[in-house]
PDB file of C-alpha atoms in Angstrom:
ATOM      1  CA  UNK X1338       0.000   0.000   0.000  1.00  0.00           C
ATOM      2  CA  UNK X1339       2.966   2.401   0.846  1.00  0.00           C
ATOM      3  CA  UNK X1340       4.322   1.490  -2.444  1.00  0.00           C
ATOM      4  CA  UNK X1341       1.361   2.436  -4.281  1.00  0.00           C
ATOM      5  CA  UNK X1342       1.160   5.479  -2.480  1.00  0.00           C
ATOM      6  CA  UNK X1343       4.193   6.358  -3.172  1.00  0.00           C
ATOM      7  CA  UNK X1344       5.629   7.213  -0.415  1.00  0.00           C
ATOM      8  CA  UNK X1345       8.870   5.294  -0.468  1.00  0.00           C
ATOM      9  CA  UNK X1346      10.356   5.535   2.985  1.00  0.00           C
ATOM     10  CA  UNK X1347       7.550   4.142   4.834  1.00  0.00           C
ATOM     11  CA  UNK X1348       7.368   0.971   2.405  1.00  0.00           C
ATOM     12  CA  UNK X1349      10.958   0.651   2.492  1.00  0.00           C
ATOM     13  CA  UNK X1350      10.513   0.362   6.520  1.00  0.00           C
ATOM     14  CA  UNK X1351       7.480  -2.037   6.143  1.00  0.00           C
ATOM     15  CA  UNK X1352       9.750  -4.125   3.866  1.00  0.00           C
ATOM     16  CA  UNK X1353      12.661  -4.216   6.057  1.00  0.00           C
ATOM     17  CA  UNK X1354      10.498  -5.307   9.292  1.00  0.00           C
ATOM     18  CA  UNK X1355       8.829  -8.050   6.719  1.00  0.00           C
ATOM     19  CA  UNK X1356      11.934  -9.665   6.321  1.00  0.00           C
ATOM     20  CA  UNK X1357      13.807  -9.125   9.506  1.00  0.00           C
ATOM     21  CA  UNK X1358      10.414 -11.119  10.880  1.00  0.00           C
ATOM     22  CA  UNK X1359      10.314 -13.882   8.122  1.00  0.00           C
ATOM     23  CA  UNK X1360      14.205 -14.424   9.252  1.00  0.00           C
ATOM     24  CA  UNK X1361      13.037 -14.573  13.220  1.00  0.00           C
ATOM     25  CA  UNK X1362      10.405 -16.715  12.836  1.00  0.00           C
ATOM     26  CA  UNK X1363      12.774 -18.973  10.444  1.00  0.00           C
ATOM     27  CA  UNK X1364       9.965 -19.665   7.889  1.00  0.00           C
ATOM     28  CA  UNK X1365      11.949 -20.040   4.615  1.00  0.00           C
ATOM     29  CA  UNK X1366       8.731 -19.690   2.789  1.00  0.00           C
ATOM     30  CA  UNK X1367       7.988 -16.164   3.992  1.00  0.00           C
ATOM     31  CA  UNK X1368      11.855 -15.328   4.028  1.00  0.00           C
ATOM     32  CA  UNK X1369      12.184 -15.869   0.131  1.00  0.00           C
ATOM     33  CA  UNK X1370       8.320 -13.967  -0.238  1.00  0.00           C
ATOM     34  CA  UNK X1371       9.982 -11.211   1.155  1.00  0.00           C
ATOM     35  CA  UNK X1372      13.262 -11.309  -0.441  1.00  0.00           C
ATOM     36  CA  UNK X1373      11.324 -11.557  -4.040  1.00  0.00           C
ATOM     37  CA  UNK X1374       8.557  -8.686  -2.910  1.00  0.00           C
ATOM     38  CA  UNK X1375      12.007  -6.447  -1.668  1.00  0.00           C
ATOM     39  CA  UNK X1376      13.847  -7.174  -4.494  1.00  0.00           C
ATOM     40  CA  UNK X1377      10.898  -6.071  -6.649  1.00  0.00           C
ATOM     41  CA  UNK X1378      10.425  -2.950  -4.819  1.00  0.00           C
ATOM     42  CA  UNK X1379      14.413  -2.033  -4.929  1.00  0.00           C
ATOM     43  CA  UNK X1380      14.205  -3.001  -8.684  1.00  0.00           C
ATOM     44  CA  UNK X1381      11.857   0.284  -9.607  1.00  0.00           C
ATOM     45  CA  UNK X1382      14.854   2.180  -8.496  1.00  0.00           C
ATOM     46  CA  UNK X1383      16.826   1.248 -11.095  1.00  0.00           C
ATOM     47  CA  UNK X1384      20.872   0.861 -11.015  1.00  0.00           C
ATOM     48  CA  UNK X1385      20.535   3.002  -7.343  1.00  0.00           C
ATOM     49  CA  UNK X1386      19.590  -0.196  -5.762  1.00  0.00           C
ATOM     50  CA  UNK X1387      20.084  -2.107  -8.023  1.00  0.00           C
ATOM     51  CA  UNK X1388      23.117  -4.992  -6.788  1.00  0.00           C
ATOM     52  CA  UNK X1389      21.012  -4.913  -3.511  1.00  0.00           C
ATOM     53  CA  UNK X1390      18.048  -6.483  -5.471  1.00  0.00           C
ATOM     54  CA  UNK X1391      20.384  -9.324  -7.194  1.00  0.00           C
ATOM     55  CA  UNK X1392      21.457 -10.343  -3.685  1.00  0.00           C
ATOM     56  CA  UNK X1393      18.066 -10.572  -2.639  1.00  0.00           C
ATOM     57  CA  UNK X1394      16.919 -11.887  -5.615  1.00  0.00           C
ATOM     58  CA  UNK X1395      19.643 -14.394  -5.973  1.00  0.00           C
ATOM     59  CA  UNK X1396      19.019 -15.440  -2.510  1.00  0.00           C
ATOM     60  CA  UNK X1397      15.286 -16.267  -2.746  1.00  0.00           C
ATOM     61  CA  UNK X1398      16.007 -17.774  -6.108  1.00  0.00           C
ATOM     62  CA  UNK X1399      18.105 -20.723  -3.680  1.00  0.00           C
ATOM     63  CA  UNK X1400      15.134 -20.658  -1.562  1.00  0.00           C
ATOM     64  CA  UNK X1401      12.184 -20.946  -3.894  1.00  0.00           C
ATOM     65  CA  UNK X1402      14.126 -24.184  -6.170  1.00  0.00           C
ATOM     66  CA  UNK X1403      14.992 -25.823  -2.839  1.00  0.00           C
ATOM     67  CA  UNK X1404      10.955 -26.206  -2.051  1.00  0.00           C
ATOM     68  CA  UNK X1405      10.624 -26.796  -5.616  1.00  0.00           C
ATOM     69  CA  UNK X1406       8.051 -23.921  -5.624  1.00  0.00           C
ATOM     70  CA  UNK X1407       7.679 -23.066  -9.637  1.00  0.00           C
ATOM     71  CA  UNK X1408       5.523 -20.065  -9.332  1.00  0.00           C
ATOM     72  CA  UNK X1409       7.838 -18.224  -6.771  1.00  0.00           C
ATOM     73  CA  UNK X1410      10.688 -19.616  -8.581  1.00  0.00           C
ATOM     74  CA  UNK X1411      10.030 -17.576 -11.624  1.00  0.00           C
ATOM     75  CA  UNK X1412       9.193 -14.605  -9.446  1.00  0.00           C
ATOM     76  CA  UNK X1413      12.663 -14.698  -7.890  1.00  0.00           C
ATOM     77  CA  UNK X1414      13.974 -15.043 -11.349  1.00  0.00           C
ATOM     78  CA  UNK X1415      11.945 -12.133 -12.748  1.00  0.00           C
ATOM     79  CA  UNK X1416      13.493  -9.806  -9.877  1.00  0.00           C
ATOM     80  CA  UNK X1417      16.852 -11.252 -10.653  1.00  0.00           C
ATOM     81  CA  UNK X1418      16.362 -10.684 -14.159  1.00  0.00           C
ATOM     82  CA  UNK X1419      15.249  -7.167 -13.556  1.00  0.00           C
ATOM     83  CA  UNK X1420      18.131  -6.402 -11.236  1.00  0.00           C
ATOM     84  CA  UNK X1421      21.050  -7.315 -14.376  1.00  0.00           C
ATOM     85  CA  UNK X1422      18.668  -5.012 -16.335  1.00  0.00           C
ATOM     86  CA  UNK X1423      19.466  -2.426 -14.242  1.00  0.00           C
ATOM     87  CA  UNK X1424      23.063  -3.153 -13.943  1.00  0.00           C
ATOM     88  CA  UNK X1425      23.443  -3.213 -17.521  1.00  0.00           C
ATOM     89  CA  UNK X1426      23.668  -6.901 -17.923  1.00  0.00           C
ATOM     90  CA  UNK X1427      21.875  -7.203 -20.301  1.00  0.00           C
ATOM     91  CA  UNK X1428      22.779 -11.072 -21.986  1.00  0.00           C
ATOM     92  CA  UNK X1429      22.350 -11.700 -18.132  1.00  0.00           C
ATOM     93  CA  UNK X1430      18.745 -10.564 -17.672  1.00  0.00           C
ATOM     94  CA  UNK X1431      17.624 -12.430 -20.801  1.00  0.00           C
ATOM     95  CA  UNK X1432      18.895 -15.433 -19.882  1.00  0.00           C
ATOM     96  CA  UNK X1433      16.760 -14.805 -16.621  1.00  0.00           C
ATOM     97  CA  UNK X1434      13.929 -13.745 -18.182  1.00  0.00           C
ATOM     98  CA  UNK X1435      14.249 -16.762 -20.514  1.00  0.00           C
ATOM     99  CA  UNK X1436      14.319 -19.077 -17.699  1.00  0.00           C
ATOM    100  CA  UNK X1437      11.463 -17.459 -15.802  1.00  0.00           C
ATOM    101  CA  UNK X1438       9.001 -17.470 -18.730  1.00  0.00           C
ATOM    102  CA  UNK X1439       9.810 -21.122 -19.721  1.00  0.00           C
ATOM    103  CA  UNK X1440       8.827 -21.954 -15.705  1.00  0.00           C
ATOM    104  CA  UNK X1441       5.404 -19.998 -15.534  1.00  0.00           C
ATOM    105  CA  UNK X1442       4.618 -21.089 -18.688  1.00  0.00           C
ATOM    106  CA  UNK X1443       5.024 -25.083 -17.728  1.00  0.00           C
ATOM    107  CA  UNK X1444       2.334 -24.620 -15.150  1.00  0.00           C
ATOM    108  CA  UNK X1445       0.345 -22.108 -17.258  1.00  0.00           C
ATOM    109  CA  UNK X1446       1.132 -19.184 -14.510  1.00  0.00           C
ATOM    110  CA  UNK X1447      -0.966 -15.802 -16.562  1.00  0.00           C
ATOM    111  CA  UNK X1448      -0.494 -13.388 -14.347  1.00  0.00           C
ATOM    112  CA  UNK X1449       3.189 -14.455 -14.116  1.00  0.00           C
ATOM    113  CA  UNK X1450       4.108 -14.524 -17.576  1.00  0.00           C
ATOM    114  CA  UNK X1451       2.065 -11.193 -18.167  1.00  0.00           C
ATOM    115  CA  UNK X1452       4.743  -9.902 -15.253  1.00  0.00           C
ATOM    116  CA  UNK X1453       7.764 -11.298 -17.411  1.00  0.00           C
ATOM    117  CA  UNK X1454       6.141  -9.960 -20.688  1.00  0.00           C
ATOM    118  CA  UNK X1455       6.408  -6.731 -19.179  1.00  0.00           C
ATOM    119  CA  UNK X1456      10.007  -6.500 -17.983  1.00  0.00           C
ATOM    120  CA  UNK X1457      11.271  -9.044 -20.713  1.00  0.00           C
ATOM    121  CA  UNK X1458       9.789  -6.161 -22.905  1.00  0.00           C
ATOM    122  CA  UNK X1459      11.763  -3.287 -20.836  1.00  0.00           C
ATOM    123  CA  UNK X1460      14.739  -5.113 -22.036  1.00  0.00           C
ATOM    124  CA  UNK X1461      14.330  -5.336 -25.759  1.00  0.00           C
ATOM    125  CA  UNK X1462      13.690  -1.360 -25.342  1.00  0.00           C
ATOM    126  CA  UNK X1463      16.890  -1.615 -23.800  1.00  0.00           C
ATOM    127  CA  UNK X1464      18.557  -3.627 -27.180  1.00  0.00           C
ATOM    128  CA  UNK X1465      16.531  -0.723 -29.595  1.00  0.00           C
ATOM    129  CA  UNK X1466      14.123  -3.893 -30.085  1.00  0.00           C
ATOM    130  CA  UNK X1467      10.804  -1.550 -30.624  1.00  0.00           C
ATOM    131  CA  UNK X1468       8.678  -3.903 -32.398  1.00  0.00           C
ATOM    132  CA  UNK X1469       9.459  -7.045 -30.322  1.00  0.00           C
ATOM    133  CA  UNK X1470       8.879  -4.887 -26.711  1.00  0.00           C
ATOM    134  CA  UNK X1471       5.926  -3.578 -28.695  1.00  0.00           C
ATOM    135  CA  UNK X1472       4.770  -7.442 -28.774  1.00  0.00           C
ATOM    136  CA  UNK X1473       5.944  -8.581 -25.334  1.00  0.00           C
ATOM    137  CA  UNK X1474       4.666  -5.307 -23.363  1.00  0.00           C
ATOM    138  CA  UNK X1475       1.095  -5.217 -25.314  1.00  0.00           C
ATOM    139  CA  UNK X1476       0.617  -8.877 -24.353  1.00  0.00           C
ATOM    140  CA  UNK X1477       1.243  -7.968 -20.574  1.00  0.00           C
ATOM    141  CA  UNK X1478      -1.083  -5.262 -21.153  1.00  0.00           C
ATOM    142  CA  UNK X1479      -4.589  -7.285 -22.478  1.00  0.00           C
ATOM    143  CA  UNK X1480      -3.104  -9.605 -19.652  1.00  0.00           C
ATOM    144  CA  UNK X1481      -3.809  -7.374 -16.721  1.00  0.00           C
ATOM    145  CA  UNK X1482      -6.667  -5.920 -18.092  1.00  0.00           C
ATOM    146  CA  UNK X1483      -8.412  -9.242 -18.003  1.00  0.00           C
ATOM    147  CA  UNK X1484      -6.909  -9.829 -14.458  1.00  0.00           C
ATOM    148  CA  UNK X1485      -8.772  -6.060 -13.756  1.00  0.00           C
ATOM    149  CA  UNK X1486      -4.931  -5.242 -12.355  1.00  0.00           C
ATOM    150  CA  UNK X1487      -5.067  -1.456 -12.375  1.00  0.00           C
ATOM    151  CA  UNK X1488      -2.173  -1.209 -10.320  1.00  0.00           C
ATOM    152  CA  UNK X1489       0.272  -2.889 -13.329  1.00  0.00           C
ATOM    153  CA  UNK X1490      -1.656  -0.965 -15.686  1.00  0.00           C
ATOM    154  CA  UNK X1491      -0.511   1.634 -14.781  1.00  0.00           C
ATOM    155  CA  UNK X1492       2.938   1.061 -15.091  1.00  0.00           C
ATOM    156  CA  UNK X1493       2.657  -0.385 -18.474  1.00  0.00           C
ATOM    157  CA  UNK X1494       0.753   2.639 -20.186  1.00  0.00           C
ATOM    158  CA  UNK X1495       3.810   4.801 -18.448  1.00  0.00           C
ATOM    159  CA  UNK X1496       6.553   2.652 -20.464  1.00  0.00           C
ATOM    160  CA  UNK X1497       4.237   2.468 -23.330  1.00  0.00           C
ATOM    161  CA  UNK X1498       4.741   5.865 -23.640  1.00  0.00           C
ATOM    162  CA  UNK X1499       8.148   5.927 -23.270  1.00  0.00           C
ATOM    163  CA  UNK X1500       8.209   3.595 -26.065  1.00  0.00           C
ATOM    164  CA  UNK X1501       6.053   5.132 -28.506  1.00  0.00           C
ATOM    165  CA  UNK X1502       7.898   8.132 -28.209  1.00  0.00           C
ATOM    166  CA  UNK X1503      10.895   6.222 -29.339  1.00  0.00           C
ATOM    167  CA  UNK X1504       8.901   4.740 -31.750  1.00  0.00           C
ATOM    168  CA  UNK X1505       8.327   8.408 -33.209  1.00  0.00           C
ATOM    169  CA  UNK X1506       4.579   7.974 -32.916  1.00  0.00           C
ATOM    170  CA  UNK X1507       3.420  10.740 -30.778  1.00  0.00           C
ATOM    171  CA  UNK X1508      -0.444  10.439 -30.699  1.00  0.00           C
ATOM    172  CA  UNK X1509      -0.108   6.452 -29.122  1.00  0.00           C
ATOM    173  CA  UNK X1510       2.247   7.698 -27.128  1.00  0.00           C
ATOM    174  CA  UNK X1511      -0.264  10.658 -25.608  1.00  0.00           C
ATOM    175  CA  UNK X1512      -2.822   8.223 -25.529  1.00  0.00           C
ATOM    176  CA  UNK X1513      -0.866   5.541 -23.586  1.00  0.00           C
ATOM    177  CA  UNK X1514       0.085   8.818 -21.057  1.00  0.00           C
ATOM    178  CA  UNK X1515      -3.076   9.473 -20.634  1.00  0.00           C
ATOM    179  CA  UNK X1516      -4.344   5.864 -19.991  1.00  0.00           C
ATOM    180  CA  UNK X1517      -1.237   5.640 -17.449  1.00  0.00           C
ATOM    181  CA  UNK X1518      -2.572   8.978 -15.344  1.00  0.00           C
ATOM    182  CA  UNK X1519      -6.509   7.230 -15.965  1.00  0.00           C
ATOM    183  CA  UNK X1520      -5.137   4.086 -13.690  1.00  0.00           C
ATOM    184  CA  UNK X1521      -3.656   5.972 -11.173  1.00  0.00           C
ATOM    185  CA  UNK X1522      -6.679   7.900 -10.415  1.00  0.00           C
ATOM    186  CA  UNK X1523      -8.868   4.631 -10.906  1.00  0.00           C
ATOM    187  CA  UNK X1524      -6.452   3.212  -8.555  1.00  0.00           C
ATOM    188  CA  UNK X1525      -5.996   5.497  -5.809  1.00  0.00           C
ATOM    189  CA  UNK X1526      -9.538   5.991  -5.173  1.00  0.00           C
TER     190      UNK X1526
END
C-alpha cells in the first residue's frame, strides 16, 4: 500500500520489518516472499539499488528451487532478471527472463508470464528492439486488463509511452500517457 502510495520511505521500513520477521520466525517460505517482494520494490529504483536487489533476488532464487516452488521460482527469477537489467547486464537478464518465462509457462502461470512480458519487454527497449517490446509489453497489457490489475496498468501505459515516443509515434504515445494517469486515479480511489 505504501508502495502504491508512493511514499517510499515508509514501504521501504514495512519491507525491512517483513523480512527481519520472516528471518526470526525462520519460515523459509515467507523469508524468500519477502526477499522476491524487496527485491521487486528495490528493482523500480533502477541501477541506485540495483546490486542490492540481485542479492536478494539471488538469494530467494536458492530458496524458492529448494521447495521446488515453480511459481515463486520464476518470481525470484523475474526480480533477478530485472536487477542485471538495471546493472546493464543485459545477456544476463535475458537469460533470466528466458528461464522465468519457460517456468510460468510449464504450469500455465498468466499473471506471471504477463509480469515477465512486461520487464522481458523493458529489455528489448533496452537492445533498440521496438517492435518485439511492442509485442511482449502489449501482451502484458490485455493480460492485466483481463486480471482487472489497475495497479500494473498503470505502469505499463507509463513505459508504453516511453516507447512510442521512441517509436516516433506521438499520438499512441499521448494516448498511452493518458491511460497511465486514468489508472492511477482509478487506482488510488
Amino acid at each position: 500500500l505504501y508502495e502504491q502510495l508512493e511514499q517510499f520511505d515508509d514501504a521501504r521500513r514495512h519491507y525491512t520489518e517483513a523480512l527481519d520477521e520472516a528471518e526470526r520466525a525462520g519460515n523459509e517460505q515467507d523469508t524468500a516472499v519477502a526477499l522476491s517482494s524487496y527485491a521487486g520494490f528495490l528493482n523500480d529504483f533502477g541501477a541506485r539499488d540495483a546490486a542490492q536487489a540481485a542479492a536478494m533476488a539471488e538469494r530467494a532464487l536458492g530458496i524458492e528451487q529448494d521447495l521446488g516452488r515453480p511459481v515463486q521460482t520464476a518470481g525470484a527469477l523475474l526480480q533477478l532478471g530485472r536487477a542485471e537489467l538495471n546493472l546493464q547486464h543485459l545477456d544476463a537478464a535475458d537469460a533470466r527472463f528466458g528461464e522465468a518465462w519457460r517456468l510460468a509457462e510449464s504450469v500455465d502461470h498468466q499473471a506471471m508470464l504477463a509480469h515477465i512480458g512486461f520487464r522481458w519487454g523493458e529489455l528489448a527497449i533496452s537492445q533498440g528492439q521496438f517492435r518485439l517490446a511492442l509485442e511482449r509489453i502489449d501482451a502484458a497489457r490485455r493480460a492485466y486488463e483481463s486480471q482487472g490489475n489497475r495497479h500494473r496498468l498503470a505502469k505499463v501505459h507509463q513505459v508504453l509511452e516511453q516507447l512510442y515516443l521512441a517509436m516516433d509515434d506521438p499520438l499512441r504515445a499521448a494516448q498511452a500517457g493518458r491511460e497511465h494517469y486514468r489508472c492511477l486515479l482509478y487506482t488510488s480511489r
